[in-house]
Amino acid sequence: MSDGLDDLYERLRAFEGRAAATGGTGKDPVNEPMIRHWCEAMGDTSPAYTGPDAIAPPTMLQAWTMGGLSGHTDGTGRSTAYDELFSLLDGAGYTSVVATDCEQEYLRPLRPGDTVTYDAVIESVSPRKTTKLGTGHFVTTRMDIRTDGGREPAGTHRFRILKYAPAARAPERPPRPRPVINRDNRGFWDGVAEHRLLIQRCTACATLRFPWLPGCNDCGSPDWDTVEASGAGTVFSYVVMHHPPFPAFTDPDHAAGTAGPYAVALVELAEGVRMISNITGVPCDKVRIGMPVRLEFLRADEELELPVFRAEED
C-alpha cells in the first residue's frame, strides 16, 4: 500500500510547474462600479478608492480575473492540466475539496480602465496529509497578474486547496427539541429539575389536573397547590413512531445511533391523571395497554432532563 501511495504522489508531483491557465484576460477592465460594490460590501470607506485619482482596493486583485457564473468564454482560464490533476485525485478517492488559504503580493496599484491579463501555474502538490477533515493533498496554484498589455506586473495571487477523502465520523445525535416553558408550567419543570413529578391540585375543589393550566377545569378557581406523584402508573394507550426517523428521539434501549422506532404512551398515573411520555426498558413492540410503568428521569443532554416511564415486569 505504501508503494501505491508513493507512486500516486510521484504522479501528482509531475503536475508541478505545469500551466493552470495561460494568456487569461479579465472579463472586465478595472471599473468604478465594481470598486464601489466591493467597498460597500466590505465597509471600506477609504478615500483612496473614490475620486479622479482612485485606485482599486488591493485585495480585489483576484476579482478582476474571475470568470463569473458563465466562466471564461473566450478560451482562457483553467488548463487541461488542472482538470487532469483533479481527475487523478478524484480517482484516488480524494473527492472533497476545501479552500484553506490564499496569499497575495501587490506590485502596482490598479486603476479604473486598466485591463488585466494573467497566467497561472500549479506551483506545488503536497505529500499526503491527514487533517481533521480527512486525508488528502494540498494543491497550490500561483497566478501572476499583469496590466499594460501584459508588460507590467500588478501582483501575485497564491491559492491553496485541500483535496481530501472525508474522515469517517460517528454520527452525532442531535439534541431534543426544547419544551416551551412559561409562567403557567414553570413549576412543573422546576419539579423535574429536582426529580419530582408535580401535579396541580385545585385548592377550592381538590381536583387534580395535568397538564398544568392556569385555572381549574371543574370549578374554574385560579387557586392551586401541588402534590407529588408517586411515580407508579400504567399504559392507558400508546403509539409506535416509525416515520419520519428523528435521531433525537432514539429509544435509549435500542442500539446507539438508531432513530427509532420508539413508543409514545398515554400513561395513567396512580393519582388518576394522565400524561404523555416515552416508554423505556422494553422494545417498542413489547409495549402493551395496561402495562405497569415506573417514573424515571432521562438525561437527554447536558441541559435537558425529562420524565419518562420504564416498563416494569408483570
Phi, psi and omega in degrees: 000322179298320179297323179295320178293319179296320179295319178298316182296321178297322177292324178291318181297334181296344179275347179298131181091351179277151184291133172264334174203144183225132175063033180287148177231135178302140182293332179227145171293161174304129186216156185294319180301317179294322177298317181297314180298319180298312182296322178294319180294324183271350184070028182265114183253022181301132178292348180294342186259010178226165176091178185294335180254025185296147170243163176278144174305131182305325182290355174279005188310313182289331185302326183285350180256354185284147181270354181072190183296327182275351181075184177274115184264004183258014179090353177272174177115208188297140183272171176293331180298320180295317178295321179296320178297315180294323178296321179295317178294318178299316181295335178274003178098359180269074191266348180261156182218143175214136174286136184249320179190166174218154178230137179231144174235129184254123184250336182204134177296141174264139184235154177310133182102339178293140171252131183258145171235160184204155168230149180228149182226146172283102190282317182202153171233122186283160167300168180299127182237148176248123180237177177296330178288325183157191183254138180183203184231138174275131179243124181246127174247146177243128178248125177259119187251134183230166174220186181057050178069023180087003185272335187240120177297135178251332180172174179230137180234117175255132181231129185239133176235164172244119171263120192215161170263119185302138176290142177291133181231140174293136181297135179273133179281121181291155179289152175291150174301146182277140174292150175278118181250125179226186185293339181278335183238006183301325180298324178297313182288330173297321177295318178301320179298335178260011183060044176231131177261106186262137178245136177288144176227126178291126180280352178271317184237000176069015178286132175276147178217144176203134003290172183294139180223158181286345180213165183283133177291333185274310186245351178082003181292139177273359185266137182202162167227196183228155169235150180267128179292147179289335182101350179275148178191178176224156178284116178275319172200169182199163170227156175248119182274120178252315186223149353284150178293135181222101187304335180298337182254026179305136175293119183298344179269000175262175180297143179300139176095346178281157185245029179124187002288166180214156185263133173242125188236152166265108186262130174266116181285158179301336181280351175108343177272165182236148177215156180262134178197175176279152173253127179241173175095340178220155173301151186300332182279001177257356179289137181223150174297136182089356181294129177289141180225161181226136181297137167214169183244127184260124175277099182287320175198190186296337186248353188228128174234140187228146172281126175229176183232127179264130180296139177255149178292142178293000000 
